[in-house]
């Protein structure tokens, strides 16, 4: 190692040390930084100057260090210059979140779209457009986007940015990183892992929990002492394929009786429909479930934004992604995306998916609020299955708390109790304490927020990578 | 901090640094130690002298450091002075293993005994006797036992050394550490965790795996990059209570359809018996299973060591703990332990347990070797259930390999394939690779070996604790 290389490595390490302390303690004087890091005041001043120049920290006016001290200048993370984007492709929506380095969410974009019936390249093109609009807005407000992370619902090869298999999208081995072509580096990561990190950084603030991402699929992310548990290959947390009943309905993963077949969004919607087959009534396999959906007559192929509410479909005009809060003014929503040149099968599948979307979680919520027995029973059953699968999860990974997110956030008033009751009934005799079941405050935005948060963590851990050396 | 305290802390750190390097690299000269640790040769020599005096390392004769070097003296871990004991209380055996600091197993004691029908104090007294005999033998061969770890089949509070609940022993909140009263410190730890560590340190040498401890109960220990995963409270890995069928037989844990009810030793033995009720035939609850066992007529209450083989009980005279290898000459085995003053219920339960023990795993093995269909079906079913539960485990924790230990080691030829086939059928479509299912070379000794290994790790990590300061 030459002396110059050694010097660069030491400078990089010290930049990270100083930025890490500023980030952890919110604001610090240079004198305090020198004391904490063990560096000289001169070195700290030089490092802080570099971090200011890179737009990572700012000075925040003179403060007095107690009675006897001279006025010092506080240094804190800059929230007005560097930003990260968090992206998500899920089965029925796209999401883009812009978060500044001070971890304030600056821009939220969620687009309801049926990605099951679209080709990966088309979904990626759509996400790129949505992202570039958000980036342009961020630039207009003075932010510089330095990187992104993309959340996808399936196991990901982190090194190549390829999603191996997203069964609910029907995708296999799609090299997302290279296809996305954005003007900044983008890594790809599993949606459920990122949702757990979103909960850690932007949610409850708990350090130990299992976060459950309920969507069309069901993923989980385990956080232990503030760190994500990934397993040997990064594929841990596939809660949706934990076995609830070994001879249950065939799952798209190839297994049988997976949790997803009882408590995934499709299973729940199907069970709640007045004309839907009960997912467990005859253990129908996945293709039967699919056929049952296709067989439901909506002759006009109504798109959900134009369909008129009727007795069996009262709220089809509502936005079709689950949102624990009211839709925000800056949230763009578009209709289901019809790919060009789709073959008849794809078109039929798209229609079925649109019909399913037309009876989305908001529709279920309206039925629940109206006291509809079928909807209540669907939630009871989904909550029970979730409780059974979580019982296995608690036995295996011993979380301190369980956070229900995604569609389970708005459904929490109707499923939270049955999940907790099922857990207590099965675990209470063996354990002194059964992990509490709590609701996520983030819902479907959790994964994209975690994605943006991961970029910010990376910048704080290695600021030298952003500096002109 | 005074200067003396600082000096002691630095010396303790440097002792650990030197001993750690010697342990990791097997043998090193003082010159090599100085180069690796960055300490001066004088400091290294002083530290090595202290470690020699404490009996932790030895000099191993002059070696030449290449052509030009002076002859150096190699330092290596001493295998002849300091030793650790690993202890285990399981449902139907006690085990004591003495391991020296060089990780050679010096003494093995396994005693077949029915601990279900005994009071904790009696079991502990018996274990203390067994341990003291082993310690005396170790002392006779020049070893000094510096500490022990005790493995128990249930979740443990590590700080107090209390086992919270060992349902298969019927124990609740037993303060084992304080009851055991041995002339060296003893910590208490979960059996399945220790068996996984035993596999890591004394077994296959794999760095990433899920180790399954099949006994009366079924525990698992997850090792990720050479470290045990414990979960938030240290209770991770309760594979035996992962749900196989949500409406299956009632389990002693309070749940239903837990893996243990299909693939635990009792369930397997019961299913293999010519007159045994199939555990799933009518979803009998635990008390019914118990009654079924009691109802099997053995009017003479024959102890297994005196019972004569007959057509339905051909190998009752065999030792009743599973041993993948032939019983070693130094292994003491005793009969089922009858506690003094046992009440009639306890006596009946003891008798049932003895009958069960009389038809232990060696009996099942003999039936399997004879091609007995009921025994083969019992293994098929246990392997299938194990496959279903491991499918949930792979989805949740993503291990690189699955190591089957405990009773599954001798049963491996009959269950390994069905476990692997079940996993592949359920996981193969979703994952590029399904974790291989391999057999542990350690079997029932794994936990006690892991326990001794944990003491050795502790000595290497903090040798100063053993030195006269």
Short mmCIF file of C-alpha atoms in Angstrom, two decimals, chain B residues 91 94 111-123 125-126 294 300-305 320 334-355 357:
data_model
loop_
_atom_site.label_atom_id
_atom_site.label_comp_id
_atom_site.label_asym_id
_atom_site.label_seq_id
_atom_site.Cartn_x
_atom_site.Cartn_y
_atom_site.Cartn_z
CA UNK B 91 -35.62 -36.89 28.62
CA UNK B 94 -27.79 -37.97 30.98
CA UNK B 111 -26.42 -42.88 31.05
CA UNK B 112 -29.80 -44.12 29.88
CA UNK B 113 -32.32 -42.99 32.47
CA UNK B 114 -35.96 -42.02 32.44
CA UNK B 115 -35.94 -38.43 33.64
CA UNK B 116 -39.63 -37.92 32.95
CA UNK B 117 -40.67 -39.81 36.02
CA UNK B 118 -38.08 -38.31 38.36
CA UNK B 119 -38.02 -35.11 40.38
CA UNK B 120 -35.60 -32.42 39.18
CA UNK B 121 -33.57 -32.64 42.43
CA UNK B 122 -33.08 -36.38 41.94
CA UNK B 123 -32.07 -35.97 38.30
CA UNK B 125 -28.17 -35.39 42.09
CA UNK B 126 -27.64 -38.21 39.61
CA UNK B 294 -50.42 -47.18 29.44
CA UNK B 300 -44.81 -57.96 34.60
CA UNK B 301 -43.80 -54.32 34.30
CA UNK B 302 -40.61 -55.69 32.80
CA UNK B 303 -37.57 -53.50 33.01
CA UNK B 304 -35.95 -53.41 29.66
CA UNK B 305 -32.71 -54.90 30.89
CA UNK B 320 -32.11 -47.60 24.90
CA UNK B 334 -28.00 -47.69 33.91
CA UNK B 335 -31.61 -48.66 34.13
CA UNK B 336 -34.59 -46.37 34.35
CA UNK B 337 -34.45 -44.40 37.57
CA UNK B 338 -37.29 -44.91 40.02
CA UNK B 339 -37.61 -41.92 42.34
CA UNK B 340 -38.14 -42.62 46.02
CA UNK B 341 -41.66 -42.01 47.27
CA UNK B 342 -43.20 -41.68 43.84
CA UNK B 343 -47.00 -41.49 43.95
CA UNK B 344 -49.09 -44.07 42.04
CA UNK B 345 -49.59 -41.74 39.07
CA UNK B 346 -45.91 -41.07 38.81
CA UNK B 347 -45.21 -44.80 39.12
CA UNK B 348 -47.68 -45.61 36.33
CA UNK B 349 -46.18 -42.87 34.21
CA UNK B 350 -42.71 -44.25 35.00
CA UNK B 351 -43.83 -47.70 33.97
CA UNK B 352 -45.26 -46.43 30.70
CA UNK B 353 -42.08 -44.54 30.06
CA UNK B 354 -39.99 -47.62 30.78
CA UNK B 355 -42.12 -49.62 28.36
CA UNK B 357 -37.90 -46.95 26.52
#
